Coordinates of C-alpha atoms in Angstrom, one line a residue:
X1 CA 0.0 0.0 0.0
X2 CA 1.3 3.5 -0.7
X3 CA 1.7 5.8 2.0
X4 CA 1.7 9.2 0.2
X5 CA -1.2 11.6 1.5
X6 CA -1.2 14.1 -1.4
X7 CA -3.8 16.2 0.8
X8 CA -1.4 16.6 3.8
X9 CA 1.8 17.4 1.7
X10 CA -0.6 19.8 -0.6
X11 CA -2.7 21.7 2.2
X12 CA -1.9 24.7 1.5
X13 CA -2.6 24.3 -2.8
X14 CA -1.4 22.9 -6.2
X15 CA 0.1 26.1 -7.3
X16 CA 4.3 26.5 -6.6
X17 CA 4.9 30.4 -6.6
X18 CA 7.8 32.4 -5.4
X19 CA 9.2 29.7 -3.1
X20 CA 5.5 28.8 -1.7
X21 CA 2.4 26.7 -2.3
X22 CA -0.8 29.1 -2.8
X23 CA -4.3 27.9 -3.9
X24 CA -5.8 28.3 -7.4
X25 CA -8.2 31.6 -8.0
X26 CA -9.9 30.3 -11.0
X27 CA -12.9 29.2 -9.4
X28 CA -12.7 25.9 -10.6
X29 CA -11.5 22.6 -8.3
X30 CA -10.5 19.1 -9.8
X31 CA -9.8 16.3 -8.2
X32 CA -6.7 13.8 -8.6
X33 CA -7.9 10.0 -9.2
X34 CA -6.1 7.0 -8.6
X35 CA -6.4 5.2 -11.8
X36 CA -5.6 2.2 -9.9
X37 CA -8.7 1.7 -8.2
X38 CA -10.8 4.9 -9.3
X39 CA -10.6 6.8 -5.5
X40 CA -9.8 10.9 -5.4
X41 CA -7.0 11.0 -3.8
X42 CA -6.9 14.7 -3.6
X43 CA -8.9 17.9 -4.5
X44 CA -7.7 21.4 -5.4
X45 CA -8.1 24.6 -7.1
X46 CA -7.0 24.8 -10.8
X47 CA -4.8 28.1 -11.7
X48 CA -6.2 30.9 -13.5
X49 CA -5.2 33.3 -15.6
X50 CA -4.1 35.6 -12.3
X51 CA -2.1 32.8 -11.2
X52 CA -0.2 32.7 -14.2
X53 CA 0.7 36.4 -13.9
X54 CA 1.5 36.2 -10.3
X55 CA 4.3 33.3 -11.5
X56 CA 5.7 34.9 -14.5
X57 CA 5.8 38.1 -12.4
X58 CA 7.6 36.0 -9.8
X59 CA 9.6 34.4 -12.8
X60 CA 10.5 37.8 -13.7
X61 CA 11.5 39.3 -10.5
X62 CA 13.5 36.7 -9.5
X63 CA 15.4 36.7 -13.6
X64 CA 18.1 39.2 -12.8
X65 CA 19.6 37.7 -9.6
X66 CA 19.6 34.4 -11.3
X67 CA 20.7 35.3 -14.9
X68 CA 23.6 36.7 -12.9
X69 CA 24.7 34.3 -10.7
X70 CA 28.0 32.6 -12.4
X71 CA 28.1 29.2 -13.5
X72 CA 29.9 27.9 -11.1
X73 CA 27.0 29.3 -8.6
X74 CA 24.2 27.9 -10.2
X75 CA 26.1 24.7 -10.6
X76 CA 26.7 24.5 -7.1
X77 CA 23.0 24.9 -6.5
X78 CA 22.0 22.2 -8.8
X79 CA 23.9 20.1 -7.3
X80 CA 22.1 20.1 -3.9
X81 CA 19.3 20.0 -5.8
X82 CA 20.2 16.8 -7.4
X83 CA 20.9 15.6 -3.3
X84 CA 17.6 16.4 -2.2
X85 CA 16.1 14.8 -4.9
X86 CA 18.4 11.6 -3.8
X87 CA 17.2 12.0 -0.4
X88 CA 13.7 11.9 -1.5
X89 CA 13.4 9.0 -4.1
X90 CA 10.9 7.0 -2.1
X91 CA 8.7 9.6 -1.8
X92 CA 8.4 10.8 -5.1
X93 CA 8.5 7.6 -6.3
X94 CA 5.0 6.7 -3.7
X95 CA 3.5 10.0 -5.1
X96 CA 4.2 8.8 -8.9
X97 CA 3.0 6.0 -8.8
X98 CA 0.1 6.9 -7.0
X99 CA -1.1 9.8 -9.5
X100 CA -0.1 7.8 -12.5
X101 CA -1.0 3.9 -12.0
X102 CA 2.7 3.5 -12.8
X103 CA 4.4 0.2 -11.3
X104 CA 6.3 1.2 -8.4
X105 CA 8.9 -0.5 -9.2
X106 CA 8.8 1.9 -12.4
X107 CA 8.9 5.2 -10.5
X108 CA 11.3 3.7 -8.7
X109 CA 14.0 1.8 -10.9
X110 CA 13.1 4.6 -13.9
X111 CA 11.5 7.8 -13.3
X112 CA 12.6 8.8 -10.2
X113 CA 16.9 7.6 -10.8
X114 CA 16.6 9.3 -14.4
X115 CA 15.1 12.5 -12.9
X116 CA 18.2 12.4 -10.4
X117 CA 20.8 11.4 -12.7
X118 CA 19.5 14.5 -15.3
X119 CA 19.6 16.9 -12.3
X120 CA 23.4 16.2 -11.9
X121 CA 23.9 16.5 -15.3
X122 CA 22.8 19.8 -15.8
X123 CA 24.7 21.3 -12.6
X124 CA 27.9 19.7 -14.2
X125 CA 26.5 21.3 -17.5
X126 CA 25.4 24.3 -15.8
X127 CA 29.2 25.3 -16.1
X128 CA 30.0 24.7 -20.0
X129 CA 27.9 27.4 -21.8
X130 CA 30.5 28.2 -24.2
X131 CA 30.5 30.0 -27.5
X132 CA 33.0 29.7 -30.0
X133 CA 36.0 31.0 -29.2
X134 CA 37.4 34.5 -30.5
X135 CA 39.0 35.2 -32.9
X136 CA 40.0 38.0 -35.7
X137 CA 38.1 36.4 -38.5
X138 CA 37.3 40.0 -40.5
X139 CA 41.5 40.8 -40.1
X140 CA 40.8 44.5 -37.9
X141 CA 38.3 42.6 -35.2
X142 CA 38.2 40.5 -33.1
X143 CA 34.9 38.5 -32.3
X144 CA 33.5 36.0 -30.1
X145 CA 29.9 33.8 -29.0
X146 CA 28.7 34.9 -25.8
X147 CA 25.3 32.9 -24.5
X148 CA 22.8 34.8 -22.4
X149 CA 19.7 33.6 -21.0
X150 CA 16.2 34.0 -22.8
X151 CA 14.3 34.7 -20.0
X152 CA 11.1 33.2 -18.5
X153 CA 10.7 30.2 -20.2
X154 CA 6.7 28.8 -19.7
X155 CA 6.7 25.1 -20.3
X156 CA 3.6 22.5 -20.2
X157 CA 4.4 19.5 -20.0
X158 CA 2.2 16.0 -20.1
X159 CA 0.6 13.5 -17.6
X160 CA 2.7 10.4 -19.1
X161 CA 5.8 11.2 -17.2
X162 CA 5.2 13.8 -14.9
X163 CA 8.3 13.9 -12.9
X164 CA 11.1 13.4 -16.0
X165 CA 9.3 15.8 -18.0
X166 CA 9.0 18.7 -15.5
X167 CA 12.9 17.9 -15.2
X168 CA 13.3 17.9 -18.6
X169 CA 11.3 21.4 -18.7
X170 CA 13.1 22.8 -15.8
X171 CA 16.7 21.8 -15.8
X172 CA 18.3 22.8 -19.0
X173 CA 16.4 26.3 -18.6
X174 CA 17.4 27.2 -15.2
X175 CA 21.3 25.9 -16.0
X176 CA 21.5 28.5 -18.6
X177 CA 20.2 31.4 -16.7
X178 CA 16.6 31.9 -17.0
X179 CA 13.3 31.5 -14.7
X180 CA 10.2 29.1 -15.4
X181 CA 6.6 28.3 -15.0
X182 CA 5.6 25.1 -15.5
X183 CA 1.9 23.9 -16.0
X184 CA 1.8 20.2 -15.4
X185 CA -1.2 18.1 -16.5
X186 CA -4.2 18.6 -14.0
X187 CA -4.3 14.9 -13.2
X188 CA -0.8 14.8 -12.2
X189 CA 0.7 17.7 -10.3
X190 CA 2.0 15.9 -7.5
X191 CA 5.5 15.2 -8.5
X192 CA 5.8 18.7 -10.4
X193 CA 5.0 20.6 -6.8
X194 CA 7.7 18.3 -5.6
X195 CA 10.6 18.6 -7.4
X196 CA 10.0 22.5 -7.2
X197 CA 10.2 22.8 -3.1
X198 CA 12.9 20.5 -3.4
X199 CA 14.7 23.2 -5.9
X200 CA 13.8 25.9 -3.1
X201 CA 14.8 23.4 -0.3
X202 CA 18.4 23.2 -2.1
X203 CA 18.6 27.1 -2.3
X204 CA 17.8 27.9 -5.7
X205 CA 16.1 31.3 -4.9
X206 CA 12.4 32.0 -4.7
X207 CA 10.6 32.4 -8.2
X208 CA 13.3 30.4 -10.2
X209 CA 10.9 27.2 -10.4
X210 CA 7.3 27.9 -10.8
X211 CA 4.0 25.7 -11.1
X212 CA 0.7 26.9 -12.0
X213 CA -1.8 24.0 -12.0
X214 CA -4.2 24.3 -14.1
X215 CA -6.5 23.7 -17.4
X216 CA -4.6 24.1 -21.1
X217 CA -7.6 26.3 -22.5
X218 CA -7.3 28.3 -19.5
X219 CA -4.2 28.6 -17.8
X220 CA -2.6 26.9 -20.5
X221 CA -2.8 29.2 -23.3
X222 CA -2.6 32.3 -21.1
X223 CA 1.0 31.2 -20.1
X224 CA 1.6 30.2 -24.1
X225 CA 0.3 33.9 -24.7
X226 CA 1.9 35.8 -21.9
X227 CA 4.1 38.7 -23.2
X228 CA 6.3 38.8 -20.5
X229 CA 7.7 35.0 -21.2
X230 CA 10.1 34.8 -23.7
X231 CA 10.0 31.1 -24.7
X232 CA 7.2 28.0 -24.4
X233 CA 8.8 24.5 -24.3
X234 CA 5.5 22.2 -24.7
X235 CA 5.1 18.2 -25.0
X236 CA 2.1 16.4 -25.8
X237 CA 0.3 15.6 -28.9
X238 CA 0.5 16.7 -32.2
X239 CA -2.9 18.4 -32.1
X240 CA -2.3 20.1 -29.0
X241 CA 1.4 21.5 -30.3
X242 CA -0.9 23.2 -33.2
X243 CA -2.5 24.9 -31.1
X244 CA 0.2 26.3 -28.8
X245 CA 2.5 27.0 -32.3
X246 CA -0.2 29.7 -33.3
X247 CA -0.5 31.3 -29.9
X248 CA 3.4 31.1 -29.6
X249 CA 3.9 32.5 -33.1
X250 CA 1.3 35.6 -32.9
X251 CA 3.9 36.9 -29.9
X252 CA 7.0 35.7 -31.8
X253 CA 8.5 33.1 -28.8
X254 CA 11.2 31.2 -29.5
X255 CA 9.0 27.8 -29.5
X256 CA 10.2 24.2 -28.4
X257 CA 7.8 21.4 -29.1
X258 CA 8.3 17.6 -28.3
X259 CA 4.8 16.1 -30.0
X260 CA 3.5 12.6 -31.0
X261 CA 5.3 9.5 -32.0
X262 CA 4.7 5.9 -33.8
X263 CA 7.5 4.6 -33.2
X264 CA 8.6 1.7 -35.8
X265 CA 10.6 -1.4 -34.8
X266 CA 12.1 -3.2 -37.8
X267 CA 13.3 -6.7 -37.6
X268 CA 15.6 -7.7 -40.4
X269 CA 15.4 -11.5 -40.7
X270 CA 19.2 -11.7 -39.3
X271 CA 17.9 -10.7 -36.0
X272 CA 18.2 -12.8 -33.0
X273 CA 14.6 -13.7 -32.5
X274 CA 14.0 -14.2 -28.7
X275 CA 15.7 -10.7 -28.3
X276 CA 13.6 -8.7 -30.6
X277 CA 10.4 -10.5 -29.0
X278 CA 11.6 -9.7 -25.7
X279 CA 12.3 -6.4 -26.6
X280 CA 9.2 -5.6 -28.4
X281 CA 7.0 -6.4 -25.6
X282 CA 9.2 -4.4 -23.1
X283 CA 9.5 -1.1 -25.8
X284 CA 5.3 -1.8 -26.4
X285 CA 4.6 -2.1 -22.9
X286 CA 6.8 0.3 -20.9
X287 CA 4.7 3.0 -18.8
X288 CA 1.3 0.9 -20.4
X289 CA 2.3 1.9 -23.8
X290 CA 1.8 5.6 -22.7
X291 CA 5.2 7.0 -24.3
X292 CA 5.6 8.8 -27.1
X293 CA 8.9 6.8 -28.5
X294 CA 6.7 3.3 -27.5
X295 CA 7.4 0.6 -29.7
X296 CA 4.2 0.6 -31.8
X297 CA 4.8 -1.1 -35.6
X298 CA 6.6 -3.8 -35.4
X299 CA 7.7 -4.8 -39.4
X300 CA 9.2 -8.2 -39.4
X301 CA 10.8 -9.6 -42.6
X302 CA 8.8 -12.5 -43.7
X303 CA 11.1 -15.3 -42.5
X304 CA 10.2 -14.3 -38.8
X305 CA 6.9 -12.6 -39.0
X306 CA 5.2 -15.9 -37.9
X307 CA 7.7 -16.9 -35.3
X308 CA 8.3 -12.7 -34.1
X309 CA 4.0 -13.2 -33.3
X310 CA 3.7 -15.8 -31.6
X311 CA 6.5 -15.2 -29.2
X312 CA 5.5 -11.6 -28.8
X313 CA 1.5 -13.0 -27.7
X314 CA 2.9 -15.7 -25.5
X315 CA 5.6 -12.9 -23.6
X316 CA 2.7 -10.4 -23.3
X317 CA 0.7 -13.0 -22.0
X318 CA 2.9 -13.5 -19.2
X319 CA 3.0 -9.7 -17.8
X320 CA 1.3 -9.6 -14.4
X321 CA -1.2 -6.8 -13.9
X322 CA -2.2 -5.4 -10.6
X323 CA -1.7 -3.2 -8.0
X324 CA 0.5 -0.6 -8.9
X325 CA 2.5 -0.6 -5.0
X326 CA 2.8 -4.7 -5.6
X327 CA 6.7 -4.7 -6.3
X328 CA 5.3 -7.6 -8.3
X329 CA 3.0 -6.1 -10.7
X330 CA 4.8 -5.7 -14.0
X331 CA 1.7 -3.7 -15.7
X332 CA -0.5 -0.7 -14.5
X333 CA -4.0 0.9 -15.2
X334 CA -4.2 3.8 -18.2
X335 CA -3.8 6.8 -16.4
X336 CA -7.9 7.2 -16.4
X337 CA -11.3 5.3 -17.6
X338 CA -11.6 7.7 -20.3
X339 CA -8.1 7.1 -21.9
X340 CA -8.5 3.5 -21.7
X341 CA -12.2 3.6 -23.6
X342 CA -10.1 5.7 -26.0
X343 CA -7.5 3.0 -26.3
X344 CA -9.9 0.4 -26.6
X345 CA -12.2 1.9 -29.3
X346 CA -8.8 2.1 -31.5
X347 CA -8.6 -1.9 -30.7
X348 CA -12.7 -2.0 -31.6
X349 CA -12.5 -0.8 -34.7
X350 CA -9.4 -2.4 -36.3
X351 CA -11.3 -5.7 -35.5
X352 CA -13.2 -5.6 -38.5
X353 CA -9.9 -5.4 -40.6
X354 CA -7.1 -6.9 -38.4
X355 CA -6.9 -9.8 -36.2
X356 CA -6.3 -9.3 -32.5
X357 CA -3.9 -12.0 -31.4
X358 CA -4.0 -11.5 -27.7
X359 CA -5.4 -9.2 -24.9
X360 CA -8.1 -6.2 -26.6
X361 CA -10.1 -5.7 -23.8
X362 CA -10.3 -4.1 -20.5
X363 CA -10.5 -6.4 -16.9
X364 CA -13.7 -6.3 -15.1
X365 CA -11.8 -4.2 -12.0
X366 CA -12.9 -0.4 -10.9
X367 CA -9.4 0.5 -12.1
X368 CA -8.8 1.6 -15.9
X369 CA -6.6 -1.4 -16.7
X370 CA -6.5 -3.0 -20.7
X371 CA -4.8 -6.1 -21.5
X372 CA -1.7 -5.8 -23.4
X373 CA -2.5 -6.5 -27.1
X374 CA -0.9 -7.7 -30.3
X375 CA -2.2 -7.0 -33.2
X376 CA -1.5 -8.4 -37.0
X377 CA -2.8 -8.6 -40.3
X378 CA -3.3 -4.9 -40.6
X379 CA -3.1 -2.7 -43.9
X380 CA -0.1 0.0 -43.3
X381 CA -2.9 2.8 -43.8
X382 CA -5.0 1.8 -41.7
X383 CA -6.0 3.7 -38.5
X384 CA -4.5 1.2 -35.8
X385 CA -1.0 1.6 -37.9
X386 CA -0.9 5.1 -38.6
X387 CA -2.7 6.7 -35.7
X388 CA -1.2 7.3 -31.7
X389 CA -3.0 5.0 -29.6
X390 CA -0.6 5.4 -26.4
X391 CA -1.9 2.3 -24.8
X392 CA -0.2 -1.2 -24.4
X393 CA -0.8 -2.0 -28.2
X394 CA 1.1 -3.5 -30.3
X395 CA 0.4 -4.0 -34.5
X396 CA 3.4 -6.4 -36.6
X397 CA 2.8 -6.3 -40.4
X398 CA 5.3 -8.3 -42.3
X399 CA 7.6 -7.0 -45.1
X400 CA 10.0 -8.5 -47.7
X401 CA 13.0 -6.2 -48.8
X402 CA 14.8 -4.2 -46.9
X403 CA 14.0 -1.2 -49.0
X404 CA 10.4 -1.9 -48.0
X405 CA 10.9 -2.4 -44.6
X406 CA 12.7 1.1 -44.5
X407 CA 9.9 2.8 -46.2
X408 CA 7.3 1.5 -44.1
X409 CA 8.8 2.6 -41.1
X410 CA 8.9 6.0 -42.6
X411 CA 5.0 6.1 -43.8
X412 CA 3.4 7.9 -41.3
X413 CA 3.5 11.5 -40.1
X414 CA 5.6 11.0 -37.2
X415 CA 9.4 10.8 -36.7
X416 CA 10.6 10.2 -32.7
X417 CA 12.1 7.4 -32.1
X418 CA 12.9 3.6 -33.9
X419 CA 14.6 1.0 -33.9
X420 CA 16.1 -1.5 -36.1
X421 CA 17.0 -5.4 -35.4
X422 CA 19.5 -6.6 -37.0
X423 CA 23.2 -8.7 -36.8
X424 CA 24.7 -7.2 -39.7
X425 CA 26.1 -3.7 -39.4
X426 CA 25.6 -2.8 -42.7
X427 CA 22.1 -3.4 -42.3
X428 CA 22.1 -1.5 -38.7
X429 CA 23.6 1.8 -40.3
X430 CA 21.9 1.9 -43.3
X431 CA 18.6 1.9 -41.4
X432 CA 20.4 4.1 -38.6
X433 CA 20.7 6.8 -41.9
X434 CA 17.5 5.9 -43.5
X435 CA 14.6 6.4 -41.0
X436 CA 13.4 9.5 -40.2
X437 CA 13.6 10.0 -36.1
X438 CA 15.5 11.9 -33.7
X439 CA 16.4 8.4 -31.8
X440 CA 17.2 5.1 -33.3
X441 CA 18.1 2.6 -31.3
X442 CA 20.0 -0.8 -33.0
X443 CA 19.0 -3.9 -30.9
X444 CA 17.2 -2.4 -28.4
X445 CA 13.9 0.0 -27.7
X446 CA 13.7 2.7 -25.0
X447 CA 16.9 3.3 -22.9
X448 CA 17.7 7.4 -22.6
X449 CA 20.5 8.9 -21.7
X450 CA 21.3 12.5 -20.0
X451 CA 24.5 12.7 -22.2
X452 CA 21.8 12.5 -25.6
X453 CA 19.3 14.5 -27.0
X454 CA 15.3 13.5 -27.2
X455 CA 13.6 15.3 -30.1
X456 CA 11.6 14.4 -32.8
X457 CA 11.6 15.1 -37.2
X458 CA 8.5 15.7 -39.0
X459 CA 5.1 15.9 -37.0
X460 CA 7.0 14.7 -33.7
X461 CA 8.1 18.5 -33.4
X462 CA 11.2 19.9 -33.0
X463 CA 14.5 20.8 -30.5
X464 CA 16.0 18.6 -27.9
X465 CA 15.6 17.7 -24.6
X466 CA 18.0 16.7 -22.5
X467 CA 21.9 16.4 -23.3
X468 CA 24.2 19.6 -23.9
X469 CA 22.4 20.2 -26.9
X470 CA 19.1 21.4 -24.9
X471 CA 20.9 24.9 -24.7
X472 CA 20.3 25.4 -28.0
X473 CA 16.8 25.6 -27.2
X474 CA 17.2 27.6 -23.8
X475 CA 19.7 30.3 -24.7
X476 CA 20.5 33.6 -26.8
X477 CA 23.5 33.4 -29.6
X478 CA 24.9 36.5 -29.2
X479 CA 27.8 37.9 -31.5
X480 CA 30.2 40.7 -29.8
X481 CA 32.9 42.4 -31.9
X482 CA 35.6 44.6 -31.5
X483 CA 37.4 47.0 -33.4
X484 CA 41.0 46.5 -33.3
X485 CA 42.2 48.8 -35.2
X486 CA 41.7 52.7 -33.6
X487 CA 41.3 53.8 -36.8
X488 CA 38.6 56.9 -37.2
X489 CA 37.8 56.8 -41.0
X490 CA 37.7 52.4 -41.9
X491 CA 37.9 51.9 -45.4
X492 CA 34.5 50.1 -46.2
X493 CA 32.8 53.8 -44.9
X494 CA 33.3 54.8 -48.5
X495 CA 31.0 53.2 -49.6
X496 CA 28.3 55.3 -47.8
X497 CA 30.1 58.7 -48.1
X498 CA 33.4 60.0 -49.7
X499 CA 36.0 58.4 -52.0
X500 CA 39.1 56.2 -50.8

């Protein structure tokens, strides 16, 4: 049994602002549900628009002080940070689990270690914003890189992973100097408000790290809108990303969006079998298929297509589903009823064209569990291949060249992540250059890394998350030059007045 009390630790409200918890002003309450077993588990006020200005005002005050610190200071801060964080795994892993359905041993093996390791990367890279070095590239100056700080930074980030995300939001921002708000999803605030009183508890000043809990159409788009922030950062679905692109644009933010994914996993018929099964079902599977670089087409070259099924329905047969505190239980609920009816009405309808091979349906429990399910026999444009389903589904459609199992996993919108199964390394690069994602993995499906960037191509949005790269996203380029030369009159002046 868990043994996080979300309404003890969050008396006082949902909303994080200059170093304090405060209750929402919109008028509106909502209530956390465990999607385990269908019980609120806590009831608040959702942020209004005034509760977005009070944080980017906060964001704002607290800018200067923070954009000035040196490297070395705000380093030094993220590291404590990263200690707290260390000190608390248990309890943000309890609180994760509890507001997501995840496993706990999830939270705690995944989300909650990542979350710490990525904090300690950034205070480490916290320390190496450098531009490129000077140098007298015109002959009479001498120029250099410097990079500054944007500014506030509003992200929004998704209920999937609430605690890696609002790190991923957070930490590369406030390395390079600026202040954020973050909206987390309304159904899972808890481990947002967390990680930000840890960031105070660690002495990263008041107003640095800022949640606003609310609704997307309310305090959502105001933050998007908000002419005092500088940047948005936003992940979650493609459809979603359109919308915050045209509020983003209309105040001409630098814009970062990490969006929708269908992820393909190619197995060349070199592969060794039992590993590409094994990983299939753990890359289908992880977080109850509710990640956005999931393992969702497999293509199988004909050889193994028959052998590739029926090892995949027999593995995901085996996964245990249950209480999400059971260190046990390999397999949670959907994060709510609704999601899962979503889920299962994808399954529904490919029935009349596909042919379910295991699981497609829900158990009889108050909890918004779905079996895990594998699907075959599809057409590659149909809906169940070329649409996000984010639930533990899986669809395998066989191919017979190379060339067509690269194209396949390149039909469809999206571009996240891949991967490709193969024993020959020609045939590993070659799809490593061919398919169109920001990760692809070679015999294997998932892992992440703080050292390497998460982004997507095509309608998967675009910058990075995570790694060194990040800053790209999260600071000002800025080009100083000097004239070397103490002349008065330079020569290329006669070219607006005068002769040489």
């Amino acid at each position: 049994m868990h043994n996080f009390q979300a309404q003890d630790h969050f008396a006082d409200g949902a909303q994080y602002i200059a170093g304090r918890l405060t209750k929402g002003t919109s008028g509106n309450s909502h209530a956390v549900v465990d999607p385990a077993t269908g019980d609120e588990v806590y009831t608040y006020e959702l942020a209004g628009s005034d509760d977005v200005d009070a944080a980017v005002a906060a964001a704002a005050q607290a800018l200067p002080g923070w954009a000035g610190a040196t490297p070395g200071e705000r380093s030094d801060a993220m590291h404590r940070f990263a200690g707290v964080l260390a000190d608390r795994a248990e309890e943000f892993a309890q609180a994760e689990s509890l507001q997501c359905g995840k496993p706990i041993k999830l939270s705690r093996e995944f989300d909650v270690p990542g979350t710490v390791d990525n904090t300690a990367f950034f205070a480490g890279a916290a320390r190496h914003l450098q531009g490129q070095s000077a140098g007298e590239y015109s002959g009479d100056h001498t120029s250099y890189v410097r990079r500054e700080p944007i500014g506030v930074v509003g992200s929004i980030a998704p209920w999937n992973y609430p605690l890696q995300m609002a790190a991923w939001k957070v930490l590369p921002a406030i390395a390079a100097g600026n202040t954020i708000v973050l909206k987390p999803a309304e159904l899972t605030p808890f481990t947002s408000l967390l990680f930000a009183r840890a960031a105070t508890e660690a002495g990263i000043p008041d107003g640095v790290v800022n949640i606003v809990t609310g609704a997307g159409r309310d305090a959502g788009e105001h933050l998007v809108g908000h002419p005092d922030v500088a940047m948005t950062s936003f992940t979650g679905s493609t459809g979603v990303g359109k919308r915050v692109a045209e509020i983003a644009t209309s105040t001409v933010k630098r814009l970062h969006l990490e969006l929708g994914g269908k992820a393909p996993f190619v197995v060349f018929d070199d592969a060794d079998l039992d590993a590409a099964v094994h990983g299939a079902v753990a890359g289908a599977l992880i977080n109850s298929g509710q990640d956005c670089t999931a393992a969702t087409r497999a293509y199988v070259q004909r050889p193994l297509y028959d052998a590739f099924v029926a090892g995949v329905a027999d593995l995901m047969e085996s996964v245990r589903l249950g209480d999400p505190f059971d260190p046990t239980t390999d397999l949670g609920p959907l994060i709510s009823h609704v999601h899962r009816d979503r889920v299962a009405g994808f399954v529904d309808r490919a029935r009349s064209y596909a042919r379910v091979v295991t699981g497609g349906e829900a158990l009889q429990h108050p909890g918004a569990y779905y079996k895990p399910t594998l699907i075959a026999d599809a057409a590659q444009d149909s809906e169940i291949v070329q649409s996000e389903i984010f639930g533990p589904v899986l669809v395998v459609l066989p191919f017979d060249s190379d060339d067509e199992g690269i194209r396949l996993a390149n039909d469809t919108p999206y571009g996240l992540a891949a991967s490709a199964w193969s024993r020959d390394v020609f045939r590993a690069n070659r799809a490593t250059r061919e398919i169109k994602a920001g990760c692809v993995w070679v015999n294997d499906h998932i892992p992440i890394l703080s050292e390497m960037p998460h982004g997507g191509y095509k309608a998967s949005g675009y910058g990075k998350d995570m790694s060194a790269y990040s800053f790209e996203e999260y600071t000002q380029v800025k080009h100083v030059m000097f004239d070397n030369t103490a002349v008065v009159r330079k020569d290329w002046h006669r070219t607006i007045f005068g002769d040489r």
